[in-house]
Short mmCIF file of C-alpha atoms in Angstrom, two decimals:
data_model
loop_
_atom_site.label_atom_id
_atom_site.label_comp_id
_atom_site.label_asym_id
_atom_site.label_seq_id
_atom_site.Cartn_x
_atom_site.Cartn_y
_atom_site.Cartn_z
CA MET P 28 58.94 23.79 -6.99
CA LYS P 29 56.12 23.98 -9.78
CA LYS P 30 56.84 20.70 -10.60
CA ILE P 31 56.46 19.65 -7.07
CA VAL P 32 53.23 21.33 -6.61
CA SER P 33 51.73 20.17 -9.73
CA SER P 34 52.73 16.57 -8.82
CA LEU P 35 51.29 17.13 -5.26
CA LEU P 36 48.15 18.41 -6.92
CA ALA P 37 47.96 15.37 -9.77
CA LEU P 38 48.37 13.13 -6.66
CA ILE P 39 45.64 14.46 -4.60
CA LEU P 40 43.22 14.50 -7.67
CA CYS P 41 44.18 10.84 -8.03
CA PHE P 42 43.44 9.87 -4.56
CA SER P 43 39.96 12.06 -4.52
CA MET P 44 39.13 10.35 -7.77
CA SER P 45 39.77 6.79 -6.39
CA PHE P 46 37.72 7.16 -2.94
CA ASN P 47 34.64 8.63 -4.63
CA VAL P 48 34.89 5.55 -7.31
CA LEU P 49 35.10 3.14 -4.19
CA ALA P 50 32.55 5.22 -2.08
CA ALA P 51 30.33 4.58 -4.88
CA THR P 52 31.04 1.49 -5.72
CA SER P 53 30.35 0.52 -1.90
CA GLY P 54 26.96 2.44 -2.27
CA ASP P 55 25.81 0.48 -5.00
CA SER P 56 27.04 -2.57 -3.44
CA VAL P 57 24.76 -1.40 -0.65
CA GLN P 58 21.75 -0.84 -2.30
CA ALA P 59 22.09 -4.25 -4.23
CA GLY P 60 22.51 -5.96 -1.18
CA ASP P 61 19.10 -4.17 0.48
CA THR P 62 17.05 -5.02 -2.72
CA LYS P 63 18.56 -8.74 -2.83
CA GLN P 64 17.48 -8.89 0.78
CA LEU P 65 13.90 -7.89 0.03
CA ARG P 66 13.30 -10.19 -2.78
CA GLN P 67 14.44 -13.09 -0.69
CA GLN P 68 12.39 -12.43 2.40
CA ILE P 69 9.50 -11.96 -0.14
CA LYS P 70 9.92 -15.27 -1.67
CA GLU P 71 9.94 -17.05 2.01
CA VAL P 72 6.95 -15.33 2.97
CA ASN P 73 5.18 -16.47 -0.10
CA THR P 74 6.47 -20.36 0.86
CA TYR P 75 5.28 -19.65 4.30
CA LEU P 76 1.85 -18.62 3.64
CA GLN P 77 1.24 -21.19 0.81
CA GLU P 78 2.15 -23.85 3.54
CA HIS P 79 0.17 -22.58 6.12
CA SER P 80 -3.10 -20.55 4.89
CA ALA P 81 -6.67 -22.45 5.47
CA PRO P 82 -9.95 -21.94 4.72
CA ILE P 83 -11.78 -19.28 7.05
CA ASP P 84 -14.89 -18.77 8.73
CA ILE P 85 -16.75 -15.99 7.70
CA LYS P 86 -16.89 -13.90 10.88
CA GLU P 87 -15.28 -11.04 12.34
CA GLN P 88 -11.68 -12.19 13.00
CA SER P 89 -8.01 -11.32 13.01
CA ILE P 90 -5.67 -14.32 11.99
CA LYS P 91 -1.98 -13.31 12.99
CA TYR P 92 1.19 -15.25 11.75
CA ASP P 93 4.79 -14.76 12.53
CA ILE P 94 6.82 -15.69 9.72
CA PRO P 95 10.55 -16.71 10.61
CA LEU P 96 13.16 -15.63 7.87
CA SER P 97 16.56 -17.15 7.09
CA ASP P 98 18.12 -13.88 8.02
CA GLY P 99 17.32 -13.84 11.52
CA THR P 100 14.17 -11.37 11.25
CA THR P 101 10.65 -12.44 11.72
CA ALA P 102 7.97 -10.80 9.10
CA LYS P 103 4.33 -10.44 10.59
CA TYR P 104 1.24 -11.32 8.51
CA THR P 105 -2.16 -10.52 9.56
CA LEU P 106 -5.79 -11.51 7.65
CA SER P 107 -8.39 -9.51 9.33
CA LEU P 108 -12.39 -9.58 8.57
CA THR P 109 -14.40 -6.86 9.51
CA GLN P 110 -18.22 -6.65 8.78
CA LEU P 111 -19.39 -3.15 7.66
CA ALA P 112 -22.96 -4.24 6.95
CA GLN P 113 -25.01 -7.18 8.27
CA SER P 114 -27.99 -8.99 7.10
CA ARG P 115 -31.24 -8.14 9.16
CA THR P 116 -31.59 -11.80 10.50
CA ILE P 117 -29.52 -13.63 12.62
CA MET P 118 -29.65 -16.60 10.37
CA ASP P 119 -27.78 -14.85 7.78
CA ALA P 120 -25.00 -13.35 9.97
CA LYS P 121 -22.71 -14.20 7.27
CA VAL P 122 -24.30 -12.12 4.44
CA GLY P 123 -23.38 -8.69 4.13
CA ILE P 124 -20.44 -6.34 3.34
CA TRP P 125 -16.80 -7.31 4.86
CA ASN P 126 -13.52 -5.76 4.19
CA PHE P 127 -10.68 -8.30 3.69
CA ASP P 128 -7.24 -6.55 5.04
CA SER P 129 -4.13 -8.25 4.29
CA ASP P 130 -1.24 -6.47 6.32
CA LEU P 131 2.48 -7.65 5.87
CA SER P 132 5.27 -6.30 8.24
CA LEU P 133 8.48 -6.78 6.36
CA PRO P 134 11.94 -6.11 8.96
CA LEU P 135 13.72 -3.33 7.70
CA HIS P 136 11.73 -2.24 4.59
CA GLY P 137 8.15 -1.37 5.71
CA SER P 138 4.65 -2.51 6.09
CA ILE P 139 2.07 -3.29 3.14
CA LYS P 140 -1.91 -3.31 3.64
CA VAL P 141 -3.87 -4.58 0.79
CA ARG P 142 -7.70 -4.06 1.41
CA THR P 143 -10.58 -5.33 -0.77
CA THR P 144 -14.43 -4.87 0.18
CA VAL P 145 -16.84 -8.04 -0.40
CA ASN P 146 -20.40 -8.24 -0.76
CA ILE P 147 -21.24 -11.69 0.36
CA ARG P 148 -24.98 -12.05 -1.04
CA GLU P 149 -25.46 -16.35 -0.42
CA VAL P 150 -24.04 -18.66 1.68
CA PRO P 151 -25.43 -22.27 1.31
CA SER P 152 -26.62 -23.72 4.22
CA ALA P 153 -25.81 -27.42 3.01
CA PRO P 154 -22.89 -29.23 1.05
CA GLY P 155 -23.99 -28.71 -2.67
CA GLY P 156 -24.21 -25.15 -3.07
CA PHE P 157 -21.42 -22.59 -3.50
CA ILE P 158 -20.87 -19.20 -1.58
CA ARG P 159 -21.66 -16.33 -3.91
CA PHE P 160 -20.29 -12.67 -3.61
CA SER P 161 -18.72 -9.79 -5.28
CA ALA P 162 -15.35 -7.79 -4.58
CA TYR P 163 -14.78 -4.38 -5.26
CA ASP P 164 -12.64 -1.08 -4.10
CA GLY P 165 -9.27 -2.69 -3.80
CA SER P 166 -6.65 -0.56 -2.47
CA VAL P 167 -3.12 -0.89 -0.90
CA SER P 168 -1.22 1.60 1.53
CA ALA P 169 2.46 1.11 2.78
CA ILE P 170 4.55 2.60 5.50
CA PRO P 171 8.19 2.54 4.90
CA ALA P 172 11.04 1.85 7.31
CA GLN P 173 14.02 3.93 8.29
CA TYR P 174 16.01 4.32 5.11
CA CYS P 175 13.05 3.58 2.61
CA THR P 176 10.35 5.83 0.82
CA VAL P 177 7.16 4.86 -1.04
CA ASP P 178 7.59 6.18 -4.43
CA LYS P 179 3.71 5.17 -5.54
CA THR P 180 1.31 2.57 -4.94
CA SER P 181 -1.58 0.81 -7.19
CA ALA P 182 -4.21 -1.54 -6.91
CA THR P 183 -7.26 -3.17 -8.73
CA THR P 184 -9.72 -5.35 -8.44
CA ASN P 185 -10.35 -7.70 -11.08
CA VAL P 186 -12.96 -10.50 -11.99
CA VAL P 187 -11.44 -13.91 -12.31
CA TYR P 188 -14.99 -15.87 -12.34
CA ALA P 189 -18.15 -13.93 -11.66
CA ASP P 190 -19.55 -14.37 -8.11
CA ILE P 191 -17.00 -16.80 -6.80
CA TRP P 192 -13.25 -15.29 -7.42
CA TYR P 193 -11.77 -12.26 -7.31
CA ASP P 194 -8.28 -10.90 -7.33
CA THR P 195 -6.69 -7.51 -6.23
CA THR P 196 -3.76 -6.78 -7.86
CA GLY P 197 -1.15 -3.74 -7.77
CA TYR P 198 2.12 -2.72 -6.41
CA VAL P 199 4.11 -0.90 -3.90
CA GLY P 200 6.91 1.45 -5.30
CA PHE P 201 9.58 1.25 -2.59
CA LEU P 202 12.92 3.22 -2.72
CA VAL P 203 15.35 1.25 -0.51
CA ASN P 204 18.17 3.61 -0.10
CA GLY P 205 17.34 5.50 -3.32
CA LEU P 206 17.05 2.16 -5.21
CA ALA P 207 13.64 1.23 -6.84
CA ALA P 208 12.28 -1.71 -5.29
CA ASN P 209 8.52 -2.51 -6.82
CA VAL P 210 6.68 -5.34 -4.52
CA TYR P 211 4.14 -6.62 -6.54
CA PHE P 212 0.89 -8.35 -5.13
CA THR P 213 -2.31 -10.26 -5.51
CA GLN P 214 -4.48 -10.71 -3.27
CA THR P 215 -7.16 -13.66 -4.09
CA ILE P 216 -10.67 -14.26 -2.61
CA SER P 217 -12.52 -17.24 -3.75
CA PHE P 218 -14.67 -19.93 -2.81
CA VAL P 219 -13.06 -23.25 -1.17
CA ASP P 220 -15.51 -26.14 -2.53
CA ASN P 221 -18.97 -26.87 -2.18
CA GLN P 222 -18.66 -29.96 0.18
CA GLU P 223 -16.64 -29.67 3.35
CA ASN P 224 -15.83 -26.13 3.03
CA TYR P 225 -19.32 -24.93 1.45
CA ASN P 226 -20.03 -21.90 3.98
CA LYS P 227 -16.07 -20.95 4.05
CA ILE P 228 -14.04 -18.61 1.84
CA GLN P 229 -10.32 -18.41 1.03
CA CYS P 230 -8.16 -15.22 0.83
CA TYR P 231 -4.19 -15.23 0.56
CA LEU P 232 -1.71 -13.18 -0.27
CA ASN P 233 1.47 -13.57 -2.96
CA TYR P 234 4.01 -11.11 -3.81
CA ASP P 235 6.66 -10.57 -6.23
CA MET P 236 9.15 -8.44 -7.17
#
């Protein structure tokens, strides 16, 4: 009788261990798959924005992109310019302090919003000059989707070339089904050229993992 009980206990123990190993392996596989999907979505968003971004007029506006992804979902990206303080004259309507907001919503993972404040001091009235500005107070916020959380965030604005080019860089630390998945970003705000687009500016995002 004791031998039968011992054999049954051993069988139950082996089955339990095998089930736990299988469950752990299955969970790891799901987590790895989620991270791989996020990395692929980021890659496709970068490619799309590189192909579709263009110089922008300095005025209050929101430019929206619906980005089709290879997994059948759609990412949404919005670039918004909002003026906080304006020049005293209508002639200098572009001169003043602006918020540049880049919002990206990724299906199944959540949204990331990068903001940089830009003080536009000079906009040339004819070709030959450069738009001049300073950028500062870079920040990032994130809203996780279901089964995701945000662990931490970081953003810093840096001078690339004084008066004409600034980058806000940082990251969002997502936890996807408990697995860390940091999304890094660079929001670039710079002059375009001093000929055809002398009075415009460019702002684009690049993401990485």
